[in-house]
PDB file of C-alpha atoms in Angstrom:
ATOM      1  CA  MET A  28       0.000   0.000   0.000  1.00 48.00           C
ATOM      2  CA  SER A  29       1.313   3.426  -0.944  1.00 51.00           C
ATOM      3  CA  VAL A  30       2.278   5.909   1.776  1.00 51.00           C
ATOM      4  CA  ASN A  31      -0.203   8.324   0.187  1.00 64.00           C
ATOM      5  CA  ASN A  32      -3.045   5.891   0.935  1.00 85.00           C
ATOM      6  CA  ARG A  33      -2.193   5.515   4.632  1.00 90.00           C
ATOM      7  CA  TYR A  34      -3.254   7.735   7.467  1.00 93.00           C
ATOM      8  CA  SER A  35      -0.514   9.663   9.242  1.00 93.00           C
ATOM      9  CA  THR A  36       1.042   8.126  12.343  1.00 94.00           C
ATOM     10  CA  THR A  37      -0.644  10.837  14.425  1.00 96.00           C
ATOM     11  CA  ALA A  38      -4.072  10.013  12.974  1.00 96.00           C
ATOM     12  CA  ILE A  39      -3.505   6.304  13.618  1.00 96.00           C
ATOM     13  CA  ILE A  40      -2.555   6.987  17.246  1.00 97.00           C
ATOM     14  CA  PHE A  41      -5.667   9.164  17.714  1.00 97.00           C
ATOM     15  CA  HIS A  42      -7.851   6.470  16.133  1.00 98.00           C
ATOM     16  CA  TRP A  43      -6.674   3.550  18.247  1.00 98.00           C
ATOM     17  CA  LEU A  44      -6.273   5.462  21.508  1.00 98.00           C
ATOM     18  CA  MET A  45      -9.798   6.830  21.201  1.00 98.00           C
ATOM     19  CA  ALA A  46     -11.129   3.418  20.129  1.00 98.00           C
ATOM     20  CA  ILE A  47      -9.762   1.818  23.299  1.00 98.00           C
ATOM     21  CA  LEU A  48     -10.981   4.631  25.563  1.00 99.00           C
ATOM     22  CA  ILE A  49     -14.447   4.684  23.993  1.00 99.00           C
ATOM     23  CA  PHE A  50     -14.812   0.905  24.198  1.00 98.00           C
ATOM     24  CA  VAL A  51     -13.858   0.992  27.897  1.00 99.00           C
ATOM     25  CA  ALA A  52     -16.192   3.942  28.581  1.00 98.00           C
ATOM     26  CA  LEU A  53     -19.124   2.249  26.833  1.00 98.00           C
ATOM     27  CA  ALA A  54     -18.549  -1.058  28.645  1.00 98.00           C
ATOM     28  CA  MET A  55     -18.105   0.730  31.956  1.00 98.00           C
ATOM     29  CA  GLY A  56     -21.246   2.801  31.384  1.00 97.00           C
ATOM     30  CA  LEU A  57     -23.339  -0.279  30.671  1.00 97.00           C
ATOM     31  CA  TYR A  58     -21.947  -2.089  33.709  1.00 98.00           C
ATOM     32  CA  MET A  59     -21.985   0.620  36.362  1.00 97.00           C
ATOM     33  CA  VAL A  60     -25.526   1.934  35.972  1.00 93.00           C
ATOM     34  CA  ASP A  61     -27.092  -1.191  37.467  1.00 94.00           C
ATOM     35  CA  LEU A  62     -24.786  -1.362  40.480  1.00 96.00           C
ATOM     36  CA  ARG A  63     -26.090  -0.446  43.911  1.00 97.00           C
ATOM     37  CA  ILE A  64     -24.594   2.724  45.340  1.00 95.00           C
ATOM     38  CA  SER A  65     -21.225   1.906  46.871  1.00 97.00           C
ATOM     39  CA  PRO A  66     -17.667   3.234  46.941  1.00 96.00           C
ATOM     40  CA  ASP A  67     -16.881   0.944  43.978  1.00 96.00           C
ATOM     41  CA  LYS A  68     -19.751   2.388  41.934  1.00 96.00           C
ATOM     42  CA  LEU A  69     -18.610   5.941  42.708  1.00 96.00           C
ATOM     43  CA  LYS A  70     -15.062   5.003  41.676  1.00 97.00           C
ATOM     44  CA  LEU A  71     -16.354   3.625  38.357  1.00 97.00           C
ATOM     45  CA  TYR A  72     -18.343   6.823  37.773  1.00 97.00           C
ATOM     46  CA  ALA A  73     -15.204   8.882  38.418  1.00 97.00           C
ATOM     47  CA  TRP A  74     -13.166   6.786  35.974  1.00 98.00           C
ATOM     48  CA  HIS A  75     -15.980   6.968  33.410  1.00 98.00           C
ATOM     49  CA  LYS A  76     -15.939  10.766  33.691  1.00 98.00           C
ATOM     50  CA  TRP A  77     -12.152  10.889  33.386  1.00 98.00           C
ATOM     51  CA  ILE A  78     -12.308   8.828  30.213  1.00 99.00           C
ATOM     52  CA  GLY A  79     -15.083  11.080  28.882  1.00 99.00           C
ATOM     53  CA  VAL A  80     -13.071  14.247  29.484  1.00 98.00           C
ATOM     54  CA  THR A  81     -10.024  12.623  27.878  1.00 99.00           C
ATOM     55  CA  VAL A  82     -12.074  11.585  24.829  1.00 99.00           C
ATOM     56  CA  PHE A  83     -13.429  15.141  24.545  1.00 99.00           C
ATOM     57  CA  VAL A  84      -9.911  16.635  24.582  1.00 99.00           C
ATOM     58  CA  LEU A  85      -8.553  14.011  22.180  1.00 99.00           C
ATOM     59  CA  ALA A  86     -11.527  14.581  19.856  1.00 98.00           C
ATOM     60  CA  ALA A  87     -10.754  18.305  19.746  1.00 98.00           C
ATOM     61  CA  PHE A  88      -7.121  17.618  18.853  1.00 98.00           C
ATOM     62  CA  ARG A  89      -8.151  14.885  16.426  1.00 98.00           C
ATOM     63  CA  LEU A  90     -10.574  17.201  14.647  1.00 97.00           C
ATOM     64  CA  TRP A  91      -7.903  19.904  14.457  1.00 97.00           C
ATOM     65  CA  TRP A  92      -5.443  17.326  13.077  1.00 97.00           C
ATOM     66  CA  ARG A  93      -7.959  16.088  10.502  1.00 94.00           C
ATOM     67  CA  LEU A  94      -8.499  19.659   9.286  1.00 94.00           C
ATOM     68  CA  TYR A  95      -4.735  20.223   9.177  1.00 93.00           C
ATOM     69  CA  GLN A  96      -3.895  16.797   7.713  1.00 93.00           C
ATOM     70  CA  PRO A  97      -6.817  15.551   5.584  1.00 92.00           C
ATOM     71  CA  PRO A  98      -7.288  11.788   5.330  1.00 91.00           C
ATOM     72  CA  PRO A  99      -5.870   9.926   2.349  1.00 91.00           C
ATOM     73  CA  PRO A 100      -8.174   9.211  -0.570  1.00 89.00           C
ATOM     74  CA  PRO A 101     -10.204   6.035  -0.069  1.00 86.00           C
ATOM     75  CA  PRO A 102      -9.775   3.005  -2.297  1.00 85.00           C
ATOM     76  CA  ALA A 103     -12.225   2.555  -5.146  1.00 88.00           C
ATOM     77  CA  MET A 104     -15.653   1.521  -3.887  1.00 91.00           C
ATOM     78  CA  PRO A 105     -19.303   2.115  -4.787  1.00 94.00           C
ATOM     79  CA  HIS A 106     -20.524   5.681  -4.268  1.00 96.00           C
ATOM     80  CA  TRP A 107     -23.071   4.663  -1.628  1.00 96.00           C
ATOM     81  CA  GLN A 108     -20.258   3.178   0.496  1.00 94.00           C
ATOM     82  CA  LEU A 109     -18.284   6.426   0.301  1.00 94.00           C
ATOM     83  CA  VAL A 110     -21.384   8.368   1.361  1.00 96.00           C
ATOM     84  CA  ALA A 111     -22.077   5.905   4.200  1.00 96.00           C
ATOM     85  CA  ALA A 112     -18.469   6.147   5.406  1.00 94.00           C
ATOM     86  CA  ASN A 113     -18.529   9.958   5.331  1.00 95.00           C
ATOM     87  CA  VAL A 114     -21.879  10.181   7.138  1.00 97.00           C
ATOM     88  CA  THR A 115     -20.653   7.707   9.754  1.00 97.00           C
ATOM     89  CA  HIS A 116     -17.505   9.758  10.345  1.00 96.00           C
ATOM     90  CA  TYR A 117     -19.538  12.969  10.751  1.00 97.00           C
ATOM     91  CA  PHE A 118     -21.722  11.198  13.312  1.00 98.00           C
ATOM     92  CA  PHE A 119     -18.609   9.916  15.095  1.00 98.00           C
ATOM     93  CA  TYR A 120     -17.204  13.411  15.498  1.00 98.00           C
ATOM     94  CA  ALA A 121     -20.551  14.800  16.658  1.00 99.00           C
ATOM     95  CA  LEU A 122     -20.876  11.997  19.221  1.00 99.00           C
ATOM     96  CA  PHE A 123     -17.249  12.389  20.378  1.00 98.00           C
ATOM     97  CA  PHE A 124     -18.337  15.822  21.619  1.00 99.00           C
ATOM     98  CA  LEU A 125     -22.020  15.267  22.460  1.00 99.00           C
ATOM     99  CA  ILE A 126     -21.488  12.292  24.759  1.00 99.00           C
ATOM    100  CA  PRO A 127     -18.810  13.829  27.020  1.00 99.00           C
ATOM    101  CA  ILE A 128     -20.628  17.177  27.156  1.00 99.00           C
ATOM    102  CA  SER A 129     -23.965  15.539  27.988  1.00 99.00           C
ATOM    103  CA  GLY A 130     -22.250  13.439  30.663  1.00 99.00           C
ATOM    104  CA  TRP A 131     -20.671  16.546  32.161  1.00 98.00           C
ATOM    105  CA  LEU A 132     -24.015  18.372  31.998  1.00 99.00           C
ATOM    106  CA  PHE A 133     -25.731  15.417  33.695  1.00 98.00           C
ATOM    107  CA  SER A 134     -23.149  15.354  36.496  1.00 98.00           C
ATOM    108  CA  SER A 135     -23.596  19.090  36.957  1.00 98.00           C
ATOM    109  CA  ALA A 136     -27.404  18.832  36.969  1.00 99.00           C
ATOM    110  CA  LYS A 137     -27.217  16.100  39.627  1.00 98.00           C
ATOM    111  CA  GLY A 138     -24.842  18.197  41.741  1.00 98.00           C
ATOM    112  CA  PHE A 139     -21.776  15.969  41.294  1.00 96.00           C
ATOM    113  CA  GLN A 140     -18.729  17.965  40.287  1.00 96.00           C
ATOM    114  CA  THR A 141     -16.342  16.383  37.798  1.00 96.00           C
ATOM    115  CA  VAL A 142     -12.810  16.246  39.208  1.00 97.00           C
ATOM    116  CA  TYR A 143     -10.519  15.178  36.381  1.00 98.00           C
ATOM    117  CA  LEU A 144      -8.079  12.458  37.444  1.00 97.00           C
ATOM    118  CA  GLY A 145      -9.159  13.171  41.011  1.00 96.00           C
ATOM    119  CA  ILE A 146      -7.100  16.388  41.128  1.00 97.00           C
ATOM    120  CA  ILE A 147      -8.459  18.969  38.661  1.00 98.00           C
ATOM    121  CA  PRO A 148     -11.943  20.224  39.550  1.00 98.00           C
ATOM    122  CA  LEU A 149     -13.890  21.167  36.432  1.00 98.00           C
ATOM    123  CA  PRO A 150     -16.573  23.831  36.692  1.00 98.00           C
ATOM    124  CA  ASP A 151     -20.191  22.754  36.659  1.00 98.00           C
ATOM    125  CA  LEU A 152     -21.722  23.551  33.274  1.00 98.00           C
ATOM    126  CA  ILE A 153     -25.160  24.172  34.803  1.00 98.00           C
ATOM    127  CA  ASP A 154     -26.580  24.522  38.285  1.00 98.00           C
ATOM    128  CA  LYS A 155     -28.052  21.520  40.064  1.00 98.00           C
ATOM    129  CA  ASN A 156     -31.419  20.856  38.440  1.00 98.00           C
ATOM    130  CA  ASP A 157     -33.330  17.651  39.157  1.00 98.00           C
ATOM    131  CA  GLU A 158     -35.954  18.477  36.519  1.00 98.00           C
ATOM    132  CA  ILE A 159     -33.614  18.612  33.539  1.00 98.00           C
ATOM    133  CA  ALA A 160     -31.187  15.904  34.760  1.00 98.00           C
ATOM    134  CA  PRO A 161     -33.283  12.953  33.449  1.00 98.00           C
ATOM    135  CA  ILE A 162     -33.504  14.551  29.993  1.00 99.00           C
ATOM    136  CA  ILE A 163     -29.748  15.066  29.855  1.00 99.00           C
ATOM    137  CA  LYS A 164     -29.206  11.521  31.137  1.00 98.00           C
ATOM    138  CA  SER A 165     -31.367  10.196  28.280  1.00 99.00           C
ATOM    139  CA  VAL A 166     -29.400  12.197  25.711  1.00 99.00           C
ATOM    140  CA  HIS A 167     -26.143  10.823  27.146  1.00 99.00           C
ATOM    141  CA  MET A 168     -27.433   7.253  27.261  1.00 98.00           C
ATOM    142  CA  TYR A 169     -29.024   7.131  23.807  1.00 99.00           C
ATOM    143  CA  ALA A 170     -26.070   8.914  22.211  1.00 99.00           C
ATOM    144  CA  GLY A 171     -23.892   6.200  23.775  1.00 98.00           C
ATOM    145  CA  TYR A 172     -26.101   3.492  22.285  1.00 98.00           C
ATOM    146  CA  LEU A 173     -25.908   5.221  18.897  1.00 99.00           C
ATOM    147  CA  LEU A 174     -22.121   5.385  19.160  1.00 99.00           C
ATOM    148  CA  GLY A 175     -21.994   1.689  20.056  1.00 98.00           C
ATOM    149  CA  GLY A 176     -24.126   0.858  17.021  1.00 98.00           C
ATOM    150  CA  LEU A 177     -22.001   3.008  14.721  1.00 98.00           C
ATOM    151  CA  LEU A 178     -18.837   1.386  16.071  1.00 98.00           C
ATOM    152  CA  ALA A 179     -20.290  -2.048  15.301  1.00 98.00           C
ATOM    153  CA  LEU A 180     -21.182  -0.862  11.777  1.00 97.00           C
ATOM    154  CA  HIS A 181     -17.723   0.694  11.327  1.00 97.00           C
ATOM    155  CA  THR A 182     -16.032  -2.530  12.457  1.00 97.00           C
ATOM    156  CA  ALA A 183     -18.247  -4.685  10.231  1.00 97.00           C
ATOM    157  CA  ALA A 184     -17.516  -2.452   7.231  1.00 95.00           C
ATOM    158  CA  ALA A 185     -13.762  -2.595   7.875  1.00 94.00           C
ATOM    159  CA  LEU A 186     -13.886  -6.391   8.149  1.00 95.00           C
ATOM    160  CA  LYS A 187     -15.958  -6.588   4.935  1.00 94.00           C
ATOM    161  CA  HIS A 188     -13.310  -4.555   3.114  1.00 92.00           C
ATOM    162  CA  GLN A 189     -10.529  -6.720   4.546  1.00 92.00           C
ATOM    163  CA  PHE A 190     -11.948 -10.191   3.998  1.00 95.00           C
ATOM    164  CA  MET A 191     -14.536  -9.860   1.226  1.00 94.00           C
ATOM    165  CA  ASP A 192     -13.369  -6.955  -0.923  1.00 91.00           C
ATOM    166  CA  LYS A 193      -9.666  -7.487  -0.158  1.00 90.00           C
ATOM    167  CA  ASP A 194      -9.030  -3.849  -1.080  1.00 89.00           C
ATOM    168  CA  GLY A 195      -6.413  -3.033   1.572  1.00 86.00           C
ATOM    169  CA  LEU A 196      -8.632  -0.497   3.323  1.00 87.00           C
ATOM    170  CA  MET A 197      -7.713  -1.708   6.822  1.00 90.00           C
ATOM    171  CA  GLN A 198      -3.993  -1.265   6.133  1.00 90.00           C
ATOM    172  CA  ARG A 199      -4.588   2.489   6.011  1.00 91.00           C
ATOM    173  CA  MET A 200      -5.175   2.494   9.795  1.00 92.00           C
ATOM    174  CA  ASN A 201      -3.017  -0.485  10.819  1.00 92.00           C
ATOM    175  CA  PRO A 202      -0.678   0.646  13.625  1.00 91.00           C
ATOM    176  CA  LEU A 203       1.631  -2.327  13.055  1.00 88.00           C
ATOM    177  CA  GLN A 204       2.257  -1.558   9.387  1.00 79.00           C
ATOM    178  CA  ARG A 205       5.304   0.612   8.832  1.00 68.00           C
ATOM    179  CA  ARG A 206       5.077   3.666   6.650  1.00 62.00           C
ATOM    180  CA  LYS A 207       7.425   3.398   3.686  1.00 57.00           C
TER     181      LYS A 207
END
């Protein structure tokens, strides 16, 4: 695969670092909500928030990088697949911001300050408000489900390109492949 068809090393690092963090945050979110209140549950919520803030910051840098360093041209594929890939990526970026912000808003509305890494207190985005908190919680939750679904679609599409189309698409983001 040509160097011109691969993502930059920086883009690959952003992709895989965010993929790991988002997978952990989604799994943690699904697990922790059904736990009874306990010190362990509060610890999981803190870690979930830390991951969310980290994803938000990485998404900002990733978006800046993508504007500065556009992605390589995709391999030849049907037009509808290009459109689907582009729409999916726009949704990804929107959700990379919406989910952390809605989580932060929900914490603020419930009166729980976010303290990043346990040492950096972040300001509440809104005052405590038990009336709006359930709405924000729903936005956060359903946006998370949407992200999970899009990640499954994204993974399935990548695997289709790798094993059915055999078009080398996955090599563009392979962190183990050296750039020539």
